[in-house]
Amino acid sequence: MRQMTDYELACLIAETEAERLLQAPCRMKSEIMEKSGRIQTQAARQMTKASVRVELLLYGLKTAAAVATAIFLFGVISHPALQSAIEQNDVWTQDADKERLSDAFSDMLEQVNRRLWQGTDGAWQ
């Protein structure tokens, strides 16, 4: 498109002032508003789709991490060396429980013995 000369521009200005500007069609405003609304709606939909995809990706990563951790822990727990250590710990715990029970029984017998001796003033009858 070529530029207007000063004379052509002056003629256009005079013509526009004399005849006034043309009115835009009545439906034009509604069409423009509708199209801009559609563009905004499309942009919002695309943002929503992107947001949903990101959330799905994060959920997938969290699930994958949880599964990997579970498999790792299962592998560690089922390792033979750890199994034997757990079994040995169970044996030690049982032994410790027996010792505590034995100690408690001994303490109780000592208390009964003291009371018996106190009741007789330390003399055999």
N, CA, C and O atoms as a GROMACS GRO file, in nm:
protein
  500
    1MET      N    1   0.084  -0.117   0.000
    1MET     CA    2   0.000   0.000   0.000
    1MET      C    3   0.089   0.124   0.000
    1MET      O    4   0.184   0.135   0.077
    2ARG      N    5   0.055   0.215  -0.086
    2ARG     CA    6   0.135   0.336  -0.097
    2ARG      C    7   0.086   0.442  -0.001
    2ARG      O    8  -0.030   0.441   0.040
    3GLN      N    9   0.174   0.534   0.034
    3GLN     CA   10   0.136   0.643   0.124
    3GLN      C   11   0.061   0.751   0.046
    3GLN      O   12   0.084   0.774  -0.072
    4MET      N   13  -0.029   0.817   0.119
    4MET     CA   14  -0.108   0.924   0.056
    4MET      C   15  -0.024   1.053   0.050
    4MET      O   16   0.060   1.080   0.135
    5THR      N   17  -0.051   1.128  -0.053
    5THR     CA   18   0.014   1.259  -0.062
    5THR      C   19  -0.061   1.356   0.028
    5THR      O   20  -0.170   1.326   0.077
    6ASP      N   21  -0.002   1.469   0.049
    6ASP     CA   22  -0.065   1.571   0.135
    6ASP      C   23  -0.200   1.614   0.077
    6ASP      O   24  -0.296   1.634   0.151
    7TYR      N   25  -0.207   1.628  -0.055
    7TYR     CA   26  -0.332   1.670  -0.117
    7TYR      C   27  -0.440   1.563  -0.098
    7TYR      O   28  -0.554   1.596  -0.063
    8GLU      N   29  -0.405   1.434  -0.120
    8GLU     CA   30  -0.504   1.325  -0.103
    8GLU      C   31  -0.551   1.316   0.041
    8GLU      O   32  -0.668   1.289   0.067
    9LEU      N   33  -0.460   1.338   0.133
    9LEU     CA   34  -0.496   1.333   0.274
    9LEU      C   35  -0.590   1.448   0.309
    9LEU      O   36  -0.687   1.429   0.384
   10ALA      N   37  -0.563   1.565   0.256
   10ALA     CA   38  -0.650   1.681   0.282
   10ALA      C   39  -0.788   1.656   0.224
   10ALA      O   40  -0.888   1.690   0.287
   11CYS      N   41  -0.796   1.599   0.104
   11CYS     CA   42  -0.926   1.567   0.043
   11CYS      C   43  -1.002   1.465   0.128
   11CYS      O   44  -1.123   1.481   0.148
   12LEU      N   45  -0.933   1.361   0.177
   12LEU     CA   46  -0.998   1.259   0.260
   12LEU      C   47  -1.053   1.321   0.388
   12LEU      O   48  -1.164   1.290   0.430
   13ILE      N   49  -0.976   1.409   0.450
   13ILE     CA   50  -1.020   1.475   0.573
   13ILE      C   51  -1.142   1.561   0.545
   13ILE      O   52  -1.239   1.557   0.621
   14ALA      N   53  -1.140   1.637   0.437
   14ALA     CA   54  -1.254   1.725   0.403
   14ALA      C   55  -1.378   1.642   0.374
   14ALA      O   56  -1.488   1.675   0.419
   15GLU      N   57  -1.360   1.535   0.300
   15GLU     CA   58  -1.474   1.447   0.266
   15GLU      C   59  -1.532   1.383   0.392
   15GLU      O   60  -1.654   1.375   0.406
   16THR      N   61  -1.448   1.338   0.483
   16THR     CA   62  -1.493   1.273   0.606
   16THR      C   63  -1.567   1.373   0.693
   16THR      O   64  -1.670   1.340   0.753
   17GLU      N   65  -1.516   1.498   0.701
   17GLU     CA   66  -1.583   1.599   0.782
   17GLU      C   67  -1.717   1.638   0.721
   17GLU      O   68  -1.812   1.667   0.794
   18ALA      N   69  -1.726   1.640   0.591
   18ALA     CA   70  -1.850   1.681   0.524
   18ALA      C   71  -1.956   1.572   0.534
   18ALA      O   72  -2.073   1.604   0.557
   19GLU      N   73  -1.920   1.450   0.516
   19GLU     CA   74  -2.020   1.342   0.510
   19GLU      C   75  -2.034   1.263   0.640
   19GLU      O   76  -2.122   1.177   0.651
   20ARG      N   77  -1.952   1.288   0.732
   20ARG     CA   78  -1.945   1.212   0.857
   20ARG      C   79  -1.899   1.070   0.830
   20ARG      O   80  -1.902   1.021   0.716
   21LEU      N   81  -1.857   1.004   0.937
   21LEU     CA   82  -1.808   0.867   0.924
   21LEU      C   83  -1.925   0.772   0.907
   21LEU      O   84  -2.037   0.799   0.950
   22LEU      N   85  -1.898   0.663   0.845
   22LEU     CA   86  -2.002   0.561   0.830
   22LEU      C   87  -2.021   0.488   0.962
   22LEU      O   88  -1.924   0.467   1.036
   23GLN      N   89  -2.140   0.451   0.991
   23GLN     CA   90  -2.170   0.374   1.111
   23GLN      C   91  -2.136   0.227   1.087
   23GLN      O   92  -2.162   0.172   0.980
   24ALA      N   93  -2.079   0.165   1.187
   24ALA     CA   94  -2.049   0.022   1.179
   24ALA      C   95  -2.181  -0.055   1.188
   24ALA      O   96  -2.276  -0.008   1.250
   25PRO      N   97  -2.186  -0.173   1.127
   25PRO     CA   98  -2.308  -0.253   1.137
   25PRO      C   99  -2.338  -0.287   1.284
   25PRO      O  100  -2.246  -0.302   1.364
   26CYS      N  101  -2.466  -0.299   1.318
   26CYS     CA  102  -2.506  -0.323   1.457
   26CYS      C  103  -2.453  -0.456   1.510
   26CYS      O  104  -2.417  -0.466   1.627
   27ARG      N  105  -2.450  -0.555   1.426
   27ARG     CA  106  -2.406  -0.688   1.471
   27ARG      C  107  -2.255  -0.697   1.490
   27ARG      O  108  -2.206  -0.794   1.548
   28MET      N  109  -2.181  -0.598   1.444
   28MET     CA  110  -2.036  -0.605   1.447
   28MET      C  111  -1.983  -0.614   1.591
   28MET      O  112  -1.893  -0.693   1.619
   29LYS      N  113  -2.039  -0.534   1.682
   29LYS     CA  114  -1.992  -0.534   1.820
   29LYS      C  115  -2.016  -0.671   1.883
   29LYS      O  116  -1.928  -0.726   1.949
   30SER      N  117  -2.135  -0.726   1.862
   30SER     CA  118  -2.165  -0.857   1.921
   30SER      C  119  -2.076  -0.967   1.863
   30SER      O  120  -2.034  -1.057   1.935
   31GLU      N  121  -2.046  -0.959   1.733
   31GLU     CA  122  -1.958  -1.059   1.672
   31GLU      C  123  -1.816  -1.049   1.728
   31GLU      O  124  -1.752  -1.151   1.755
   32ILE      N  125  -1.768  -0.928   1.745
   32ILE     CA  126  -1.633  -0.909   1.800
   32ILE      C  127  -1.628  -0.960   1.943
   32ILE      O  128  -1.532  -1.028   1.981
   33MET      N  129  -1.729  -0.928   2.022
   33MET     CA  130  -1.732  -0.974   2.161
   33MET      C  131  -1.740  -1.127   2.168
   33MET      O  132  -1.675  -1.189   2.252
   34GLU      N  133  -1.818  -1.186   2.080
   34GLU     CA  134  -1.832  -1.332   2.078
   34GLU      C  135  -1.700  -1.399   2.041
   34GLU      O  136  -1.659  -1.496   2.104
   35LYS      N  137  -1.634  -1.346   1.939
   35LYS     CA  138  -1.507  -1.404   1.896
   35LYS      C  139  -1.400  -1.388   2.004
   35LYS      O  140  -1.322  -1.480   2.028
   36SER      N  141  -1.395  -1.273   2.068
   36SER     CA  142  -1.294  -1.254   2.173
   36SER      C  143  -1.325  -1.345   2.293
   36SER      O  144  -1.234  -1.395   2.358
   37GLY      N  145  -1.454  -1.365   2.322
   37GLY     CA  146  -1.492  -1.459   2.428
   37GLY      C  147  -1.449  -1.600   2.396
   37GLY      O  148  -1.402  -1.673   2.483
   38ARG      N  149  -1.465  -1.638   2.270
   38ARG     CA  150  -1.422  -1.773   2.229
   38ARG      C  151  -1.271  -1.788   2.244
   38ARG      O  152  -1.222  -1.892   2.287
   39ILE      N  153  -1.197  -1.685   2.209
   39ILE     CA  154  -1.051  -1.691   2.221
   39ILE      C  155  -1.012  -1.706   2.368
   39ILE      O  156  -0.924  -1.785   2.402
   40GLN      N  157  -1.079  -1.627   2.456
   40GLN     CA  158  -1.049  -1.637   2.599
   40GLN      C  159  -1.087  -1.774   2.653
   40GLN      O  160  -1.015  -1.831   2.735
   41THR      N  161  -1.200  -1.827   2.607
   41THR     CA  162  -1.243  -1.960   2.651
   41THR      C  163  -1.144  -2.066   2.605
   41THR      O  164  -1.111  -2.157   2.680
   42GLN      N  165  -1.098  -2.054   2.481
   42GLN     CA  166  -1.001  -2.150   2.430
   42GLN      C  167  -0.871  -2.142   2.511
   42GLN      O  168  -0.811  -2.245   2.543
   43ALA      N  169  -0.829  -2.022   2.543
   43ALA     CA  170  -0.706  -2.006   2.622
   43ALA      C  171  -0.725  -2.068   2.760
   43ALA      O  172  -0.634  -2.133   2.812
   44ALA      N  173  -0.843  -2.048   2.819
   44ALA     CA  174  -0.869  -2.106   2.951
   44ALA      C  175  -0.872  -2.258   2.943
   44ALA      O  176  -0.821  -2.326   3.032
   45ARG      N  177  -0.932  -2.312   2.837
   45ARG     CA  178  -0.935  -2.458   2.820
   45ARG      C  179  -0.795  -2.514   2.805
   45ARG      O  180  -0.763  -2.618   2.863
   46GLN      N  181  -0.713  -2.446   2.726
   46GLN     CA  182  -0.577  -2.494   2.707
   46GLN      C  183  -0.499  -2.490   2.838
   46GLN      O  184  -0.420  -2.580   2.866
   47MET      N  185  -0.520  -2.386   2.918
   47MET     CA  186  -0.454  -2.378   3.048
   47MET      C  187  -0.502  -2.491   3.139
   47MET      O  188  -0.424  -2.551   3.212
   48THR      N  189  -0.633  -2.518   3.134
   48THR     CA  190  -0.689  -2.625   3.216
   48THR      C  191  -0.632  -2.760   3.173
   48THR      O  192  -0.594  -2.842   3.256
   49LYS      N  193  -0.624  -2.782   3.042
   49LYS     CA  194  -0.568  -2.908   2.991
   49LYS      C  195  -0.423  -2.922   3.035
   49LYS      O  196  -0.380  -3.030   3.077
   50ALA      N  197  -0.348  -2.814   3.024
   50ALA     CA  198  -0.207  -2.819   3.066
   50ALA      C  199  -0.197  -2.846   3.216
   50ALA      O  200  -0.112  -2.922   3.260
   51SER      N  201  -0.284  -2.782   3.293
   51SER     CA  202  -0.283  -2.802   3.438
   51SER      C  203  -0.316  -2.947   3.473
   51SER      O  204  -0.253  -3.007   3.560
   52VAL      N  205  -0.415  -3.002   3.405
   52VAL     CA  206  -0.453  -3.141   3.430
   52VAL      C  207  -0.339  -3.235   3.392
   52VAL      O  208  -0.312  -3.332   3.463
   53ARG      N  209  -0.273  -3.207   3.283
   53ARG     CA  210  -0.161  -3.291   3.241
   53ARG      C  211  -0.046  -3.287   3.342
   53ARG      O  212   0.015  -3.390   3.372
   54VAL      N  213  -0.019  -3.168   3.394
   54VAL     CA  214   0.088  -3.154   3.494
   54VAL      C  215   0.050  -3.232   3.620
   54VAL      O  216   0.133  -3.303   3.678
   55GLU      N  217  -0.076  -3.218   3.664
   55GLU     CA  218  -0.121  -3.291   3.782
   55GLU      C  219  -0.112  -3.442   3.760
   55GLU      O  220  -0.069  -3.515   3.850
   56LEU      N  221  -0.151  -3.487   3.642
   56LEU     CA  222  -0.143  -3.630   3.611
   56LEU      C  223   0.002  -3.676   3.610
   56LEU      O  224   0.033  -3.785   3.660
   57LEU      N  225   0.090  -3.596   3.555
   57LEU     CA  226   0.232  -3.630   3.553
   57LEU      C  227   0.286  -3.641   3.696
   57LEU      O  228   0.358  -3.735   3.728
   58LEU      N  229   0.252  -3.545   3.781
   58LEU     CA  230   0.298  -3.548   3.920
   58LEU      C  231   0.243  -3.670   3.993
   58LEU      O  232   0.314  -3.735   4.070
   59TYR      N  233   0.116  -3.701   3.970
   59TYR     CA  234   0.056  -3.818   4.033
   59TYR      C  235   0.128  -3.945   3.987
   59TYR      O  236   0.156  -4.034   4.068
   60GLY      N  237   0.156  -3.953   3.859
   60GLY     CA  238   0.228  -4.069   3.806
   60GLY      C  239   0.368  -4.082   3.867
   60GLY      O  240   0.412  -4.192   3.899
   61LEU      N  241   0.437  -3.970   3.881
   61LEU     CA  242   0.571  -3.973   3.940
   61LEU      C  243   0.566  -4.016   4.087
   61LEU      O  244   0.651  -4.093   4.133
   62LYS      N  245   0.467  -3.964   4.160
   62LYS     CA  246   0.453  -4.004   4.301
   62LYS      C  247   0.423  -4.152   4.313
   62LYS      O  248   0.480  -4.221   4.398
   63THR      N  249   0.335  -4.202   4.227
   63THR     CA  250   0.301  -4.344   4.230
   63THR      C  251   0.422  -4.429   4.195
   63THR      O  252   0.448  -4.530   4.260
   64ALA      N  253   0.496  -4.388   4.093
   64ALA     CA  254   0.615  -4.463   4.054
   64ALA      C  255   0.718  -4.464   4.166
   64ALA      O  256   0.782  -4.567   4.191
   65ALA      N  257   0.735  -4.351   4.233
   65ALA     CA  258   0.830  -4.345   4.345
   65ALA      C  259   0.784  -4.436   4.459
   65ALA      O  260   0.867  -4.504   4.521
   66ALA      N  261   0.655  -4.438   4.487
   66ALA     CA  262   0.604  -4.524   4.594
   66ALA      C  263   0.623  -4.672   4.560
   66ALA      O  264   0.661  -4.751   4.646
   67VAL      N  265   0.598  -4.709   4.435
   67VAL     CA  266   0.616  -4.848   4.394
   67VAL      C  267   0.764  -4.886   4.400
   67VAL      O  268   0.798  -4.994   4.447
   68ALA      N  269   0.850  -4.798   4.353
   68ALA     CA  270   0.994  -4.826   4.358
   68ALA      C  271   1.043  -4.841   4.502
   68ALA      O  272   1.124  -4.929   4.531
   69THR      N  273   0.993  -4.757   4.590
   69THR     CA  274   1.031  -4.767   4.732
   69THR      C  275   0.982  -4.897   4.792
   69THR      O  276   1.055  -4.963   4.867
   70ALA      N  277   0.858  -4.936   4.760
   70ALA     CA  278   0.804  -5.061   4.812
   70ALA      C  279   0.885  -5.181   4.763
   70ALA      O  280   0.914  -5.272   4.841
   71ILE      N  281   0.920  -5.181   4.637
   71ILE     CA  282   1.000  -5.292   4.582
   71ILE      C  283   1.138  -5.295   4.648
   71ILE      O  284   1.189  -5.402   4.681
   72PHE      N  285   1.198  -5.179   4.666
   72PHE     CA  286   1.329  -5.172   4.732
   72PHE      C  287   1.321  -5.226   4.875
   72PHE      O  288   1.404  -5.307   4.916
   73LEU      N  289   1.221  -5.180   4.950
   73LEU     CA  290   1.207  -5.226   5.088
   73LEU      C  291   1.179  -5.376   5.094
   73LEU      O  292   1.231  -5.445   5.182
   74PHE      N  293   1.096  -5.425   5.003
   74PHE     CA  294   1.070  -5.568   5.000
   74PHE      C  295   1.198  -5.646   4.973
   74PHE      O  296   1.222  -5.751   5.033
   75GLY      N  297   1.280  -5.594   4.882
   75GLY     CA  298   1.407  -5.660   4.852
   75GLY      C  299   1.501  -5.658   4.971
   75GLY      O  300   1.571  -5.756   4.997
   76VAL      N  301   1.504  -5.546   5.043
   76VAL     CA  302   1.592  -5.536   5.160
   76VAL      C  303   1.544  -5.629   5.271
   76VAL      O  304   1.625  -5.699   5.332
   77ILE      N  305   1.415  -5.630   5.296
   77ILE     CA  306   1.361  -5.711   5.406
   77ILE      C  307   1.375  -5.860   5.377
   77ILE      O  308   1.400  -5.939   5.469
   78SER      N  309   1.360  -5.898   5.251
   78SER     CA  310   1.367  -6.041   5.219
   78SER      C  311   1.510  -6.090   5.197
   78SER      O  312   1.529  -6.205   5.160
   79HIS      N  313   1.609  -6.005   5.217
   79HIS     CA  314   1.749  -6.045   5.201
   79HIS      C  315   1.784  -6.148   5.310
   79HIS      O  316   1.748  -6.129   5.426
   80PRO      N  317   1.854  -6.257   5.274
   80PRO     CA  318   1.884  -6.364   5.370
   80PRO      C  319   1.963  -6.316   5.493
   80PRO      O  320   1.938  -6.362   5.604
   81ALA      N  321   2.058  -6.226   5.474
   81ALA     CA  322   2.137  -6.179   5.588
   81ALA      C  323   2.049  -6.104   5.688
   81ALA      O  324   2.064  -6.119   5.809
   82LEU      N  325   1.958  -6.026   5.636
   82LEU     CA  326   1.867  -5.953   5.724
   82LEU      C  327   1.770  -6.049   5.793
   82LEU      O  328   1.737  -6.030   5.910
   83GLN      N  329   1.725  -6.150   5.721
   83GLN     CA  330   1.635  -6.249   5.781
   83GLN      C  331   1.702  -6.318   5.900
   83GLN      O  332   1.641  -6.336   6.005
   84SER      N  333   1.829  -6.357   5.881
   84SER     CA  334   1.898  -6.425   5.992
   84SER      C  335   1.918  -6.329   6.108
   84SER      O  336   1.911  -6.370   6.224
   85ALA      N  337   1.944  -6.200   6.080
   85ALA     CA  338   1.959  -6.102   6.188
   85ALA      C  339   1.827  -6.083   6.262
   85ALA      O  340   1.826  -6.070   6.385
   86ILE      N  341   1.717  -6.082   6.190
   86ILE     CA  342   1.586  -6.069   6.254
   86ILE      C  343   1.558  -6.190   6.341
   86ILE      O  344   1.510  -6.177   6.454
   87GLU      N  345   1.588  -6.308   6.289
   87GLU     CA  346   1.566  -6.430   6.368
   87GLU      C  347   1.654  -6.430   6.493
   87GLU      O  348   1.609  -6.468   6.601
   88GLN      N  349   1.779  -6.387   6.478
   88GLN     CA  350   1.869  -6.380   6.592
   88GLN      C  351   1.818  -6.279   6.694
   88GLN      O  352   1.826  -6.302   6.815
   89ASN      N  353   1.767  -6.168   6.646
   89ASN     CA  354   1.711  -6.067   6.736
   89ASN      C  355   1.591  -6.123   6.811
   89ASN      O  356   1.573  -6.094   6.930
   90ASP      N  357   1.508  -6.202   6.742
   90ASP     CA  358   1.394  -6.265   6.810
   90ASP      C  359   1.441  -6.358   6.921
   90ASP      O  360   1.382  -6.361   7.029
   91VAL      N  361   1.548  -6.433   6.895
   91VAL     CA  362   1.603  -6.523   6.997
   91VAL      C  363   1.654  -6.442   7.115
   91VAL      O  364   1.628  -6.477   7.230
   92TRP      N  365   1.727  -6.334   7.088
   92TRP     CA  366   1.779  -6.249   7.195
   92TRP      C  367   1.664  -6.188   7.275
   92TRP      O  368   1.671  -6.178   7.398
   93THR      N  369   1.560  -6.147   7.206
   93THR     CA  370   1.445  -6.088   7.275
   93THR      C  371   1.379  -6.190   7.366
   93THR      O  372   1.340  -6.158   7.479
   94GLN      N  373   1.367  -6.313   7.318
   94GLN     CA  374   1.306  -6.418   7.400
   94GLN      C  375   1.396  -6.447   7.521
   94GLN      O  376   1.346  -6.464   7.632
   95ASP      N  377   1.526  -6.453   7.499
   95ASP     CA  378   1.618  -6.475   7.609
   95ASP      C  379   1.609  -6.362   7.711
   95ASP      O  380   1.608  -6.387   7.831
   96ALA      N  381   1.604  -6.240   7.662
   96ALA     CA  382   1.594  -6.124   7.751
   96ALA      C  383   1.464  -6.129   7.830
   96ALA      O  384   1.461  -6.097   7.949
   97ASP      N  385   1.354  -6.168   7.763
   97ASP     CA  386   1.225  -6.180   7.833
   97ASP      C  387   1.232  -6.286   7.942
   97ASP      O  388   1.179  -6.267   8.052
   98LYS      N  389   1.299  -6.398   7.912
   98LYS     CA  390   1.312  -6.504   8.012
   98LYS      C  391   1.395  -6.456   8.131
   98LYS      O  392   1.362  -6.485   8.246
   99GLU      N  393   1.502  -6.382   8.101
   99GLU     CA  394   1.587  -6.330   8.209
   99GLU      C  395   1.510  -6.232   8.295
   99GLU      O  396   1.521  -6.235   8.418
  100ARG      N  397   1.432  -6.145   8.234
  100ARG     CA  398   1.353  -6.049   8.311
  100ARG      C  399   1.249  -6.120   8.396
  100ARG      O  400   1.227  -6.084   8.512
  101LEU      N  401   1.187  -6.221   8.339
  101LEU     CA  402   1.087  -6.298   8.414
  101LEU      C  403   1.154  -6.371   8.530
  101LEU      O  404   1.100  -6.375   8.641
  102SER      N  405   1.272  -6.428   8.505
  102SER     CA  406   1.347  -6.497   8.608
  102SER      C  407   1.389  -6.400   8.719
  102SER      O  408   1.380  -6.432   8.837
  103ASP      N  409   1.436  -6.280   8.680
  103ASP     CA  410   1.475  -6.179   8.777
  103ASP      C  411   1.355  -6.135   8.861
  103ASP      O  412   1.367  -6.118   8.982
  104ALA      N  413   1.242  -6.116   8.799
  104ALA     CA  414   1.122  -6.074   8.873
  104ALA      C  415   1.078  -6.183   8.972
  104ALA      O  416   1.039  -6.154   9.085
  105PHE      N  417   1.086  -6.308   8.928
  105PHE     CA  418   1.048  -6.420   9.016
  105PHE      C  419   1.144  -6.428   9.134
  105PHE      O  420   1.101  -6.452   9.247
  106SER      N  421   1.274  -6.410   9.109
  106SER     CA  422   1.375  -6.412   9.216
  106SER      C  423   1.351  -6.299   9.315
  106SER      O  424   1.359  -6.319   9.436
  107ASP      N  425   1.321  -6.179   9.264
  107ASP     CA  426   1.293  -6.066   9.353
  107ASP      C  427   1.172  -6.093   9.441
  107ASP      O  428   1.173  -6.061   9.560
  108MET      N  429   1.069  -6.152   9.384
  108MET     CA  430   0.949  -6.182   9.460
  108MET      C  431   0.978  -6.285   9.570
  108MET      O  432   0.929  -6.271   9.682
  109LEU      N  433   1.057  -6.388   9.537
  109LEU     CA  434   1.094  -6.488   9.637
  109LEU      C  435   1.176  -6.425   9.750
  109LEU      O  436   1.158  -6.460   9.866
  110GLU      N  437   1.266  -6.335   9.716
  110GLU     CA  438   1.346  -6.268   9.819
  110GLU      C  439   1.257  -6.185   9.912
  110GLU      O  440   1.277  -6.185  10.033
  111GLN      N  441   1.160  -6.116   9.855
  111GLN     CA  442   1.070  -6.036   9.938
  111GLN      C  443   0.989  -6.125  10.033
  111GLN      O  444   0.972  -6.093  10.150
  112VAL      N  445   0.940  -6.239   9.981
  112VAL     CA  446   0.864  -6.333  10.065
  112VAL      C  447   0.954  -6.387  10.176
  112VAL      O  448   0.912  -6.398  10.291
  113ASN      N  449   1.076  -6.420  10.142
  113ASN     CA  450   1.171  -6.473  10.239
  113ASN      C  451   1.200  -6.370  10.349
  113ASN      O  452   1.204  -6.405  10.466
  114ARG      N  453   1.219  -6.244  10.312
  114ARG     CA  454   1.244  -6.138  10.411
  114ARG      C  455   1.125  -6.123  10.507
  114ARG      O  456   1.141  -6.111  10.628
  115ARG      N  457   1.006  -6.125  10.448
  115ARG     CA  458   0.887  -6.110  10.534
  115ARG      C  459   0.873  -6.228  10.632
  115ARG      O  460   0.834  -6.211  10.748
  116LEU      N  461   0.907  -6.345  10.581
  116LEU     CA  462   0.900  -6.462  10.670
  116LEU      C  463   1.001  -6.449  10.784
  116LEU      O  464   0.969  -6.477  10.899
  117TRP      N  465   1.121  -6.406  10.751
  117TRP     CA  466   1.224  -6.390  10.854
  117TRP      C  467   1.188  -6.278  10.950
  117TRP      O  468   1.216  -6.286  11.069
  118GLN      N  469   1.126  -6.171  10.897
  118GLN     CA  470   1.086  -6.061  10.984
  118GLN      C  471   0.975  -6.105  11.081
  118GLN      O  472   0.970  -6.062  11.196
  119GLY      N  473   0.886  -6.190  11.030
  119GLY     CA  474   0.777  -6.236  11.114
  119GLY      C  475   0.823  -6.327  11.226
  119GLY      O  476   0.756  -6.336  11.329
  120THR      N  477   0.935  -6.394  11.210
  120THR     CA  478   0.986  -6.484  11.314
  120THR      C  479   1.100  -6.423  11.392
  120THR      O  480   1.163  -6.489  11.475
  121ASP      N  481   1.128  -6.294  11.364
  121ASP     CA  482   1.238  -6.225  11.428
  121ASP      C  483   1.373  -6.292  11.402
  121ASP      O  484   1.463  -6.285  11.485
  122GLY      N  485   1.385  -6.357  11.289
  122GLY     CA  486   1.511  -6.416  11.248
  122GLY      C  487   1.544  -6.546  11.315
  122GLY      O  488   1.656  -6.595  11.299
  123ALA      N  489   1.456  -6.604  11.390
  123ALA     CA  490   1.486  -6.730  11.461
  123ALA      C  491   1.406  -6.844  11.400
  123ALA      O  492   1.291  -6.827  11.361
  124TRP      N  493   1.468  -6.960  11.392
  124TRP     CA  494   1.401  -7.080  11.343
  124TRP      C  495   1.315  -7.138  11.452
  124TRP      O  496   1.354  -7.138  11.569
  125GLN      N  497   1.207  -7.184  11.418
  125GLN     CA  498   1.123  -7.249  11.519
  125GLN      C  499   1.114  -7.395  11.494
  125GLN      O  500   1.047  -7.467  11.569
   0.00000   0.00000   0.00000
